[in-house]
Tab-separated table of C-alpha atoms in Angstrom:
chain	number	residue	atom	x	y	z
M	1	MET	CA	162.561	59.528	100.109
M	2	MET	CA	162.005	61.652	103.212
M	3	THR	CA	163.896	64.862	103.481
M	4	CYS	CA	163.768	68.086	105.373
M	5	LEU	CA	161.912	70.736	103.412
M	6	SER	CA	164.719	73.242	103.822
M	7	SER	CA	167.386	70.834	102.605
M	8	CYS	CA	165.417	69.755	99.541
M	9	SER	CA	164.683	73.279	98.429
M	10	GLY	CA	168.253	74.618	98.559
M	11	ASP	CA	168.241	78.216	97.366
M	12	ARG	CA	165.148	77.811	95.183
M	13	GLU	CA	162.124	79.936	96.039
M	14	PRO	CA	158.791	78.091	96.019
M	15	VAL	CA	156.388	79.157	93.281
M	16	PHE	CA	153.557	77.731	95.402
M	17	SER	CA	153.335	76.875	99.096
M	18	GLU	CA	150.067	76.250	100.898
M	19	PHE	CA	148.959	74.338	103.989
M	20	VAL	CA	145.514	73.126	104.999
M	21	ASP	CA	144.755	72.700	108.700
M	22	ILE	CA	143.074	69.464	109.715
M	23	PRO	CA	140.268	69.768	112.306
M	24	SER	CA	141.326	68.801	115.842
M	25	SER	CA	138.473	66.281	115.883
M	26	GLY	CA	140.339	64.295	113.211
M	27	TRP	CA	140.749	63.994	109.459
M	28	ASP	CA	137.517	62.461	108.169
M	29	ALA	CA	137.958	60.134	105.202
M	30	PRO	CA	135.746	62.148	102.807
M	31	LEU	CA	137.516	65.442	103.658
M	32	TYR	CA	140.150	66.429	101.106
M	33	CYS	CA	142.726	69.192	101.136
M	34	ASP	CA	142.364	71.319	98.012
M	35	PHE	CA	145.494	72.978	96.628
M	36	ALA	CA	144.340	75.133	93.715
M	37	THR	CA	147.255	77.082	92.257
M	38	ALA	CA	144.952	79.080	89.958
M	39	ARG	CA	143.454	80.839	93.001
M	40	ARG	CA	146.812	82.496	93.468
M	41	ASP	CA	147.928	82.986	89.848
M	42	SER	CA	146.222	81.495	86.794
M	43	ALA	CA	149.402	81.918	84.722
M	44	MET	CA	151.721	80.285	87.276
M	45	PHE	CA	152.425	77.263	85.049
M	46	ALA	CA	151.925	78.884	81.637
M	47	ASP	CA	155.496	78.075	80.499
M	48	SER	CA	155.174	74.463	79.282
M	49	ALA	CA	158.964	74.075	79.053
M	50	ARG	CA	159.413	74.759	82.768
M	51	ARG	CA	159.794	71.807	85.142
M	52	TYR	CA	158.902	71.569	88.824
M	53	ASP	CA	159.444	69.470	91.926
M	54	VAL	CA	156.338	68.777	94.016
M	55	ILE	CA	156.726	68.237	97.756
M	56	LEU	CA	154.080	66.975	100.124
M	57	VAL	CA	154.452	68.083	103.755
M	58	VAL	CA	152.686	66.435	106.698
M	59	ARG	CA	152.717	67.837	110.235
M	60	HIS	CA	151.650	65.365	112.916
M	61	THR	CA	151.759	64.705	116.652
M	62	GLU	CA	152.297	61.617	118.774
M	63	ALA	CA	148.504	61.273	118.865
M	64	TYR	CA	148.722	59.837	115.347
M	65	PRO	CA	148.176	56.110	116.020
M	66	PHE	CA	150.037	54.564	113.057
M	67	ALA	CA	153.561	54.428	111.625
M	68	ASP	CA	152.440	55.148	108.051
M	69	LEU	CA	150.012	57.536	106.428
M	70	TYR	CA	148.436	56.550	103.113
M	71	LEU	CA	147.200	59.418	100.964
M	72	SER	CA	145.158	59.604	97.774
M	73	LEU	CA	146.208	62.265	95.259
M	74	ALA	CA	144.050	63.592	92.436
M	75	SER	CA	145.208	66.301	90.052
M	76	VAL	CA	143.047	68.308	87.678
M	77	PRO	CA	144.010	68.596	84.892
M	78	GLU	CA	145.950	65.357	85.173
M	79	ALA	CA	149.645	65.738	85.954
M	80	GLU	CA	152.560	63.297	86.172
M	81	LEU	CA	151.878	62.545	89.843
M	82	PRO	CA	151.211	59.283	91.666
M	83	SER	CA	147.576	58.599	92.558
M	84	GLU	CA	148.527	57.461	96.051
M	85	ARG	CA	151.432	57.866	98.417
M	86	ARG	CA	152.663	56.180	101.585
M	87	ILE	CA	154.456	58.470	104.011
M	88	VAL	CA	156.367	57.044	106.967
M	89	LEU	CA	155.641	59.035	110.141
M	90	ALA	CA	157.244	56.688	112.700
M	91	LYS	CA	160.023	54.111	112.690
M	92	GLU	CA	159.647	50.568	113.912
M	93	GLY	CA	159.295	50.834	117.674
M	94	GLY	CA	157.270	54.041	117.473
M	95	THR	CA	160.003	56.698	117.224
M	96	ARG	CA	158.529	59.634	115.287
M	97	VAL	CA	160.108	60.712	112.004
M	98	GLY	CA	160.603	64.343	110.988
M	99	ILE	CA	161.668	67.584	112.564
M	100	ASN	CA	160.169	68.050	116.033
M	101	ALA	CA	159.085	71.541	117.061
M	102	HIS	CA	157.179	71.575	120.351
M	103	GLY	CA	155.629	68.146	119.777
M	104	ILE	CA	154.657	68.731	116.147
M	105	TYR	CA	156.675	66.662	113.690
M	106	THR	CA	157.177	67.841	110.112
M	107	VAL	CA	157.841	65.310	107.348
M	108	ALA	CA	158.469	66.374	103.752
M	109	ASP	CA	158.309	63.951	100.841
M	110	THR	CA	159.168	64.833	97.242
M	111	ILE	CA	156.401	63.136	95.271
M	112	ALA	CA	157.558	64.245	91.803
M	113	ARG	CA	160.729	65.702	90.303
M	114	GLU	CA	161.242	67.646	87.103
M	115	ILE	CA	157.657	67.443	85.845
M	116	ALA	CA	155.603	69.821	83.743
M	117	LEU	CA	152.449	71.093	85.425
M	118	PRO	CA	149.261	72.094	83.610
M	119	GLN	CA	148.381	75.778	83.668
M	120	LEU	CA	145.337	75.557	85.963
M	121	PHE	CA	146.829	72.873	88.215
M	122	ASN	CA	144.732	71.712	91.155
M	123	LEU	CA	145.788	68.953	93.569
M	124	LYS	CA	143.406	67.246	95.995
M	125	VAL	CA	144.848	65.201	98.851
M	126	SER	CA	142.785	62.910	101.057
M	127	GLN	CA	143.657	60.336	103.681
M	128	ALA	CA	143.311	56.722	102.540
M	129	MET	CA	143.501	54.998	105.908
M	130	ARG	CA	140.925	52.515	107.198
M	131	ARG	CA	139.642	54.910	109.807
M	132	ASP	CA	137.050	57.625	109.315
M	133	ALA	CA	138.386	60.175	111.808
M	134	LEU	CA	142.178	60.154	111.818
M	135	GLU	CA	143.667	61.892	114.880
M	136	GLY	CA	147.107	63.440	115.178
M	137	ILE	CA	147.476	65.054	111.737
M	138	VAL	CA	147.846	68.818	112.248
M	139	ASN	CA	148.044	69.961	108.635
M	140	VAL	CA	149.029	68.954	105.135
M	141	GLY	CA	150.891	71.131	102.682
M	142	VAL	CA	152.070	71.246	99.098
M	143	VAL	CA	155.223	73.088	98.077
M	144	ILE	CA	156.133	73.461	94.404
M	145	LEU	CA	159.681	74.461	93.504
M	146	PRO	CA	161.243	75.165	90.121
M	147	SER	CA	163.428	72.200	89.149
M	148	LEU	CA	167.115	72.726	88.767
M	149	HIS	CA	166.887	71.612	85.119
M	150	ARG	CA	164.758	72.878	82.232
M	151	ALA	CA	163.218	70.609	79.630
M	152	LYS	CA	165.152	70.325	76.375
């Protein structure tokens, strides 16, 4: 489930890659990260036969107080994506998961493989934890890669 972003992408170039910084005061429950592909290119997903892999990336520090991060996902128009996702950020015993670069850990999770995306795709990601201000999350990103296979 968890993989390094570079290993899951292989030689494929992302068609979309964007990160949203989380305020240092914490990620408030009502705050969502908005990933609107149409801002960059309204025709990005015009080819309905094309398939994509969608990767969610979370960068966090040891200040994050939990082992898991629960996220709510909402896509407009609706896409073949889960409405929520659990991402493991630490193993049992507290050892952080992900690639460590100067105390910031990066975890990448492929949330969908080989799916069609609507032309004006917009994904909103919010934290679904039981805490209003969630510390230790640095930023959240979405990377969309062309799938290795085309629809038949």
